[in-house]
Tab-separated table of C-alpha atoms in Angstrom:
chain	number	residue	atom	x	y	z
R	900	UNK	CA	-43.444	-83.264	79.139
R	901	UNK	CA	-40.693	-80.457	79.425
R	902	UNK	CA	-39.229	-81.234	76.291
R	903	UNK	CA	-40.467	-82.755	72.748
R	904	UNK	CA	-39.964	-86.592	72.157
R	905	UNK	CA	-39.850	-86.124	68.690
R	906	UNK	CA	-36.700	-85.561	66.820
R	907	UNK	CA	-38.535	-83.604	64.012
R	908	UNK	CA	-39.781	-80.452	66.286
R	909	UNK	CA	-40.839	-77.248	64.493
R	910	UNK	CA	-41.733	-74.372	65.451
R	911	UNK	CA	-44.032	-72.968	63.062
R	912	UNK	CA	-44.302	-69.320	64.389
R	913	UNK	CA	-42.059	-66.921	66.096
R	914	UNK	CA	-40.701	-63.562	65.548
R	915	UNK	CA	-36.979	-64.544	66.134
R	916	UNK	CA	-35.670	-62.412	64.029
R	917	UNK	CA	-33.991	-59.151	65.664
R	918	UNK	CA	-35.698	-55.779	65.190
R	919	UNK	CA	-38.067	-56.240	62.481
R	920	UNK	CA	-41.329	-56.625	64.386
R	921	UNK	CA	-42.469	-56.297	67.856
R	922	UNK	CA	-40.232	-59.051	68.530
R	923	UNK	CA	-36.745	-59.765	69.309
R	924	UNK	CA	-35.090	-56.549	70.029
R	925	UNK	CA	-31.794	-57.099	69.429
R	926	UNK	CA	-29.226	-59.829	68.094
R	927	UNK	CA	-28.535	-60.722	72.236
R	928	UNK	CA	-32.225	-61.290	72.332
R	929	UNK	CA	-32.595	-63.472	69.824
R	930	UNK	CA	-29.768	-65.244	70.425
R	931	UNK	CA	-31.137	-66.368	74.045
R	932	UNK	CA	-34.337	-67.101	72.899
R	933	UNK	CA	-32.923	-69.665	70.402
R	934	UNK	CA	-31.019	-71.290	73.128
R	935	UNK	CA	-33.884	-71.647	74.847
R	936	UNK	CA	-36.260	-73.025	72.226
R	937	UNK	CA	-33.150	-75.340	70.954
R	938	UNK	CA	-33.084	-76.839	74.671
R	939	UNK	CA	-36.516	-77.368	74.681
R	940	UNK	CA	-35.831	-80.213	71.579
R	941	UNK	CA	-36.889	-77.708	69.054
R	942	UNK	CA	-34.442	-77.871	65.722
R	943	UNK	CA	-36.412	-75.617	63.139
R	944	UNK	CA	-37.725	-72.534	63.588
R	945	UNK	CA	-40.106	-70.775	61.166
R	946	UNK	CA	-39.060	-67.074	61.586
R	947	UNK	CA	-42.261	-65.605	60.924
R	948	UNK	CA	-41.769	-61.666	61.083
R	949	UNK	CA	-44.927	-59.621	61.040
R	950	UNK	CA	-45.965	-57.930	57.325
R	951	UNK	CA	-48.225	-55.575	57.862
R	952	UNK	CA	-48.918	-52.371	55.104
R	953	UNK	CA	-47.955	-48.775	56.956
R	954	UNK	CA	-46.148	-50.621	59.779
R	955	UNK	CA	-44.089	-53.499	59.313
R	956	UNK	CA	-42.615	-53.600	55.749
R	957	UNK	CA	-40.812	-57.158	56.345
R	958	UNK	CA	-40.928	-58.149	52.159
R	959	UNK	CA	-39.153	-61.957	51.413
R	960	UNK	CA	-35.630	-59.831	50.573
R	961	UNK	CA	-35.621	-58.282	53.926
R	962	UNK	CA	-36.867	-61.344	55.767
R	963	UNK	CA	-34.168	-63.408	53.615
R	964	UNK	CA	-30.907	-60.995	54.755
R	965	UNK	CA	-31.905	-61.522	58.304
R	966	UNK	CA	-32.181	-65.009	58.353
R	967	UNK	CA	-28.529	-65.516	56.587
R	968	UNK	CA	-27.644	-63.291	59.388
R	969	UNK	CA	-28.802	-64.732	62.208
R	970	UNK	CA	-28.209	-68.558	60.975
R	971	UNK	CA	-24.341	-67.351	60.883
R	972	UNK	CA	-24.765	-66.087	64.374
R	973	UNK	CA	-26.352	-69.270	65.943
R	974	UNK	CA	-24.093	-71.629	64.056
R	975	UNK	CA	-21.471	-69.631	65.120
R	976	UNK	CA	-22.460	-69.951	68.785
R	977	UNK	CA	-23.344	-73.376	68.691
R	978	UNK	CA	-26.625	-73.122	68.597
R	979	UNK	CA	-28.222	-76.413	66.766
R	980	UNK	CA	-31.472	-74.410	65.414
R	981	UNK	CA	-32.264	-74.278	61.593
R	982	UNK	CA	-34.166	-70.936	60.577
R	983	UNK	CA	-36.418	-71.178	57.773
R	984	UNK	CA	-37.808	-68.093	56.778
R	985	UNK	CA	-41.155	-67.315	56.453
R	986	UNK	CA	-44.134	-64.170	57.645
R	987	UNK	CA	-46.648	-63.626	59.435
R	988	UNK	CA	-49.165	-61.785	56.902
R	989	UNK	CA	-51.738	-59.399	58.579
R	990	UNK	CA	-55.289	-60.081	57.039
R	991	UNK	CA	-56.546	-56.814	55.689
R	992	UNK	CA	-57.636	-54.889	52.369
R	993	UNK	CA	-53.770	-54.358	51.269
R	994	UNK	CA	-53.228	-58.491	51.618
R	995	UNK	CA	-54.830	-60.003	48.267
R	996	UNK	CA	-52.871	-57.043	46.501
R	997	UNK	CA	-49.327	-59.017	47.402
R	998	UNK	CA	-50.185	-62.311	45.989
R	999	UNK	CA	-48.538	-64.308	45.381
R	1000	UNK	CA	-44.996	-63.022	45.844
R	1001	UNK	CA	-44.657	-63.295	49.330
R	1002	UNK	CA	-42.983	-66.041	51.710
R	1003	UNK	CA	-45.218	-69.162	52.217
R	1004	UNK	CA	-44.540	-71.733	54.949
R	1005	UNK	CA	-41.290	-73.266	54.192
R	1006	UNK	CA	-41.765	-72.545	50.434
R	1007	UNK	CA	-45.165	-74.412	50.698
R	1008	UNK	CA	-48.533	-73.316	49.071
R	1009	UNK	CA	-49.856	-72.053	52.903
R	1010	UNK	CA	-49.080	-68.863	54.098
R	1011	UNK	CA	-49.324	-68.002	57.364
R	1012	UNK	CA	-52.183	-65.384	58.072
R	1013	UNK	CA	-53.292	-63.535	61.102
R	1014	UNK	CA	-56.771	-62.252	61.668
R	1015	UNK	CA	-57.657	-59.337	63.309
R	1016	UNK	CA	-58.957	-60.398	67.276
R	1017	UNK	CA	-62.200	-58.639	66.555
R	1018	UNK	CA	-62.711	-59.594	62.822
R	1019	UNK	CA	-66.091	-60.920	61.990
R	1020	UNK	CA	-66.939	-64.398	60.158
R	1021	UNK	CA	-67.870	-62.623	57.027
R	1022	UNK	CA	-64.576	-61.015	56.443
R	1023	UNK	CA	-62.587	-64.130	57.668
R	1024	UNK	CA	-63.706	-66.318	55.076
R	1025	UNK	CA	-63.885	-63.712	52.220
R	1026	UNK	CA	-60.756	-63.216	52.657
R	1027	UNK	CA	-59.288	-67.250	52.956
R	1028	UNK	CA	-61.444	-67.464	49.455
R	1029	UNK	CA	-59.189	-64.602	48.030
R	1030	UNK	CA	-56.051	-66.387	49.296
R	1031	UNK	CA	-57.264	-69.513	47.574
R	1032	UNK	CA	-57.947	-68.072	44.442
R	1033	UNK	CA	-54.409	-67.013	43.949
R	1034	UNK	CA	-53.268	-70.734	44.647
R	1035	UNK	CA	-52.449	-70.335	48.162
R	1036	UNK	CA	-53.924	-71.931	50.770
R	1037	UNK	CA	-54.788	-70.330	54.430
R	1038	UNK	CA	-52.536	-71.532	57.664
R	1039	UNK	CA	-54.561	-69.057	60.423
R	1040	UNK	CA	-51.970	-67.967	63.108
R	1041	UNK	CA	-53.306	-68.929	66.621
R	1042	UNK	CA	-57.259	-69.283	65.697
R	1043	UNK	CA	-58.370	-69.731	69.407
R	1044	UNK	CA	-57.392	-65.605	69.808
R	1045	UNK	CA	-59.661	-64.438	67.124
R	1046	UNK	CA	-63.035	-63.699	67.915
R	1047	UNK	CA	-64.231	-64.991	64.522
R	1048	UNK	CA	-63.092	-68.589	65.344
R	1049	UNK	CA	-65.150	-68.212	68.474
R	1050	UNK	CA	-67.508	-71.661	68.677
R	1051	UNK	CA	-70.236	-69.771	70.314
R	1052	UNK	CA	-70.965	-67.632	67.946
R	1053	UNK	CA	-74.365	-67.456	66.421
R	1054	UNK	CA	-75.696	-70.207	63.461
R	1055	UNK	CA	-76.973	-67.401	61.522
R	1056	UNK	CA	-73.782	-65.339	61.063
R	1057	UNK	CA	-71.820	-68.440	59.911
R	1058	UNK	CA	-74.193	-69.493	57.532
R	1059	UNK	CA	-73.755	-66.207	55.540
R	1060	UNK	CA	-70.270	-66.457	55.782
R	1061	UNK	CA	-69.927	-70.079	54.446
R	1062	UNK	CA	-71.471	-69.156	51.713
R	1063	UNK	CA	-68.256	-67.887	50.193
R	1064	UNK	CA	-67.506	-71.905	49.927
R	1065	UNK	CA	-70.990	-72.845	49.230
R	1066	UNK	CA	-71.005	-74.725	52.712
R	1067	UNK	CA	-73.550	-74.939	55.140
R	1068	UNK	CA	-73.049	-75.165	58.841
R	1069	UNK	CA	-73.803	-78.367	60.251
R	1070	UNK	CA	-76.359	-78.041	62.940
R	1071	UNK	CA	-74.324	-78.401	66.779
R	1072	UNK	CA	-71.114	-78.948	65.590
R	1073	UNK	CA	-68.496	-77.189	67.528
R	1074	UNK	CA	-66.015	-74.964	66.681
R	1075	UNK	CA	-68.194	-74.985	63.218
R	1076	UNK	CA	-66.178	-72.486	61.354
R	1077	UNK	CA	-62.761	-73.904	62.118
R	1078	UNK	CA	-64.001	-76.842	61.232
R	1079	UNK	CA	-65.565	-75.644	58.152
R	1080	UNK	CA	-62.937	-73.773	56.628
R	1081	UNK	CA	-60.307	-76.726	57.536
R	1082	UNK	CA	-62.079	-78.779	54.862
R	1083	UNK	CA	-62.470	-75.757	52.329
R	1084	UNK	CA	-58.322	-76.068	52.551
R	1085	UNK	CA	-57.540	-73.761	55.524
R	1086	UNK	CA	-55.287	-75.287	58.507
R	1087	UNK	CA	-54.616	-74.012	61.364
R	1088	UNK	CA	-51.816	-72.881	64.343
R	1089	UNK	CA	-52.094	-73.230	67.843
R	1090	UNK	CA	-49.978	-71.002	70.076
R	1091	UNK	CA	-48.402	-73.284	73.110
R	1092	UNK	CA	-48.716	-70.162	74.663
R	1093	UNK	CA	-52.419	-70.305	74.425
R	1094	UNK	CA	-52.345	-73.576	75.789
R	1095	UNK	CA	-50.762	-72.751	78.438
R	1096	UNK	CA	-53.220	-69.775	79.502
R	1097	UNK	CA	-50.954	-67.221	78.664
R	1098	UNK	CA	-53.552	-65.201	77.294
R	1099	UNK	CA	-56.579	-66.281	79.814
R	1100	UNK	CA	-58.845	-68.752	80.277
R	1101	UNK	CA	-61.167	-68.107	77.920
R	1102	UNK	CA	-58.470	-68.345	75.142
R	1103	UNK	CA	-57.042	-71.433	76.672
R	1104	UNK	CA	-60.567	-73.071	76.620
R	1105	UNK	CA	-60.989	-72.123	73.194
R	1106	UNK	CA	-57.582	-73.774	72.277
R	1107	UNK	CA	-57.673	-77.411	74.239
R	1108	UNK	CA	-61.093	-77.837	72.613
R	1109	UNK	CA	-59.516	-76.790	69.167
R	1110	UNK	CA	-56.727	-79.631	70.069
R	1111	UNK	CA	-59.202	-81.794	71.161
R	1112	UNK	CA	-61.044	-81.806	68.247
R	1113	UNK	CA	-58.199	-81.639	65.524
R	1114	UNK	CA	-58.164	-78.443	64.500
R	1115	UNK	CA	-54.864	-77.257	64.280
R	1116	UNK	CA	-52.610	-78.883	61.730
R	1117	UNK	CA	-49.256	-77.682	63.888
R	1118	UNK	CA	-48.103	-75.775	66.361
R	1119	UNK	CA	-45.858	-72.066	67.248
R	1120	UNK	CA	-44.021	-70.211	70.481
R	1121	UNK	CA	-45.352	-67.024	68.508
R	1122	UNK	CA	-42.070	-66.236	70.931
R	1123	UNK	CA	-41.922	-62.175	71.343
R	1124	UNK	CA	-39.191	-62.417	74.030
R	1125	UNK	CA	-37.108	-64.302	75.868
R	1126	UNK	CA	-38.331	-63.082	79.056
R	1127	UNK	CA	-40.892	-65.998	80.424
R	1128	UNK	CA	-40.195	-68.437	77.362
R	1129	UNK	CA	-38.947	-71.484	79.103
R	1130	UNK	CA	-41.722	-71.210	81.478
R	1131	UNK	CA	-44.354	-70.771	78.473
R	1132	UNK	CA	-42.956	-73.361	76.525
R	1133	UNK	CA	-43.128	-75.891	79.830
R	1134	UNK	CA	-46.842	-75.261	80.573
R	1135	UNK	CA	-47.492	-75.541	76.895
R	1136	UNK	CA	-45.921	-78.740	76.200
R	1137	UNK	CA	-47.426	-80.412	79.101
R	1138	UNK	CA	-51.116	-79.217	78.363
R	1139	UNK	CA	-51.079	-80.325	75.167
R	1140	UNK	CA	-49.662	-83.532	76.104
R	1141	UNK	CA	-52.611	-83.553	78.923
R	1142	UNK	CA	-54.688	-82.705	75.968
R	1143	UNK	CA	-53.970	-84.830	73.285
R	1144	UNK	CA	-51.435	-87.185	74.369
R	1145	UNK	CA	-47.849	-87.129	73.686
R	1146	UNK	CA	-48.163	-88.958	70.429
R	1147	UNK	CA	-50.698	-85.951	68.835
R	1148	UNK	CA	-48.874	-83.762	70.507
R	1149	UNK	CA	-45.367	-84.870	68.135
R	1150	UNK	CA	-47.604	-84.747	65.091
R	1151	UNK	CA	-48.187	-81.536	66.121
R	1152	UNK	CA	-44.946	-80.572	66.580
R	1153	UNK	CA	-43.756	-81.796	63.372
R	1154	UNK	CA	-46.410	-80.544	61.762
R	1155	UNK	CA	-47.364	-83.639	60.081
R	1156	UNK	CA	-51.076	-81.643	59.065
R	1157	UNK	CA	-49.632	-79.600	56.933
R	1158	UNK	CA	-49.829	-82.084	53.646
């Protein structure tokens, strides 16, 4: 499967947008990529520019001018992709303190969180109970890369951490805290990247087991570049498809878990 089936393909994280993150460095850049995701059957992108206190300041006004931008830009080059603009909120101490003015997923009650790749279960689901509070409603950015999220990890340190929910782990469950969390009100993204094994096999084993057992409610490039994208996005598609078929792979890819 090179390219989506479905005529409703999203991709619900990438840092498109030129020179605001680590991402796109330029208007050329960004340009390209878009080409490249638009041939690949995509025809939304969520531009999902990292907001992170003392490095990135990307606030919804700055976010919003760059989108107006760029969608001018594409349309003018005949690019069929429709930006939606969105972030990609680091989850820290400052996080709780921006809530809730911030951009949510395509105006949506879940916002799109990271989690630090050595964060610990405790802090992971304190913190999706803080988002909740204030009415919003966790969508964790590429779980499989997150230590926390880790299926292997011990019984002990999840059941303290559940307790945020007043859960308790079910005994041999796997991937018990994704799981978990996904029926406190979390969802989750999966990075076709990941699928791929873009960012090693232990990732990628994490990830087809987390499509395998329908975790992730849709799916993102998390594009940086468009140096290797076509290739990415190729071994992506076709592992999920390998994964999950190509029917769960277009709810995936239109997002249809995000209710």
């Amino acid at each position: 499967m090179e390219k989506p089936m479905t005529a409703n393909c999203t991709d619900y994280h990438c840092h498109l947008l030129p020179a605001l993150d680590d991402g796109a460095t330029d208007v050329r850049e960004s340009l390209e990529m878009a080409r490249i995701l638009a041939a690949f059957g995509f025809a939304a992108v969520h531009c999902t520019p990292h907001r992170i206190m003392g490095c990135y300041e990307n606030d919804p006004a700055r976010v919003n001018r760059a989108i107006r931008s760029l969608q001018g830009l594409l349309e003018g080059a005949g690019i069929p992709l429709r930006l939606i603009p969105g972030t990609e909120h680091y989850l820290d101490e400052f996080l709780l303190d921006q809530l809730p003015g911030v951009l949510t997923v395509g105006s949506s009650r879940y916002l799109l969180v990271e989690a630090p790749f050595r964060s610990g279960t405790g802090m992971v689901t304190a913190m999706a109970a803080g988002v909740q509070k204030r009415g919003l409603a966790p969508l964790f950015a590429h779980p499989e890369r997150c230590s926390a999220f880790d299926p292997a990890l011990r019984e002990d340190g999840l059941r303290g951490a559940l307790s945020f929910f007043g859960r308790k782990k079910e005994p041999g469950m796997e991937g018990a805290l994704v799981l978990q969390l996904r029926d406190c009100g979390c969802r989750f993204q999966g990075n076709l990247g990941s699928f791929a094994g873009f960012y090693g096999s232990d990732v990628k084993e994490r990830a087809i087991l987390f499509l395998k057992h329908g975790v992730y409610s849709c799916v993102g490039s998390d594009a940086h570049r468009c140096d290797g994208l076509a290739a990415m996005l190729a071994a992506g598609l076709q592992a999920m498809v390998a994964a999950v078929g190509e029917e769960g792979a277009n709810l995936l890819l239109a997002g249809s878990g995000l209710d």
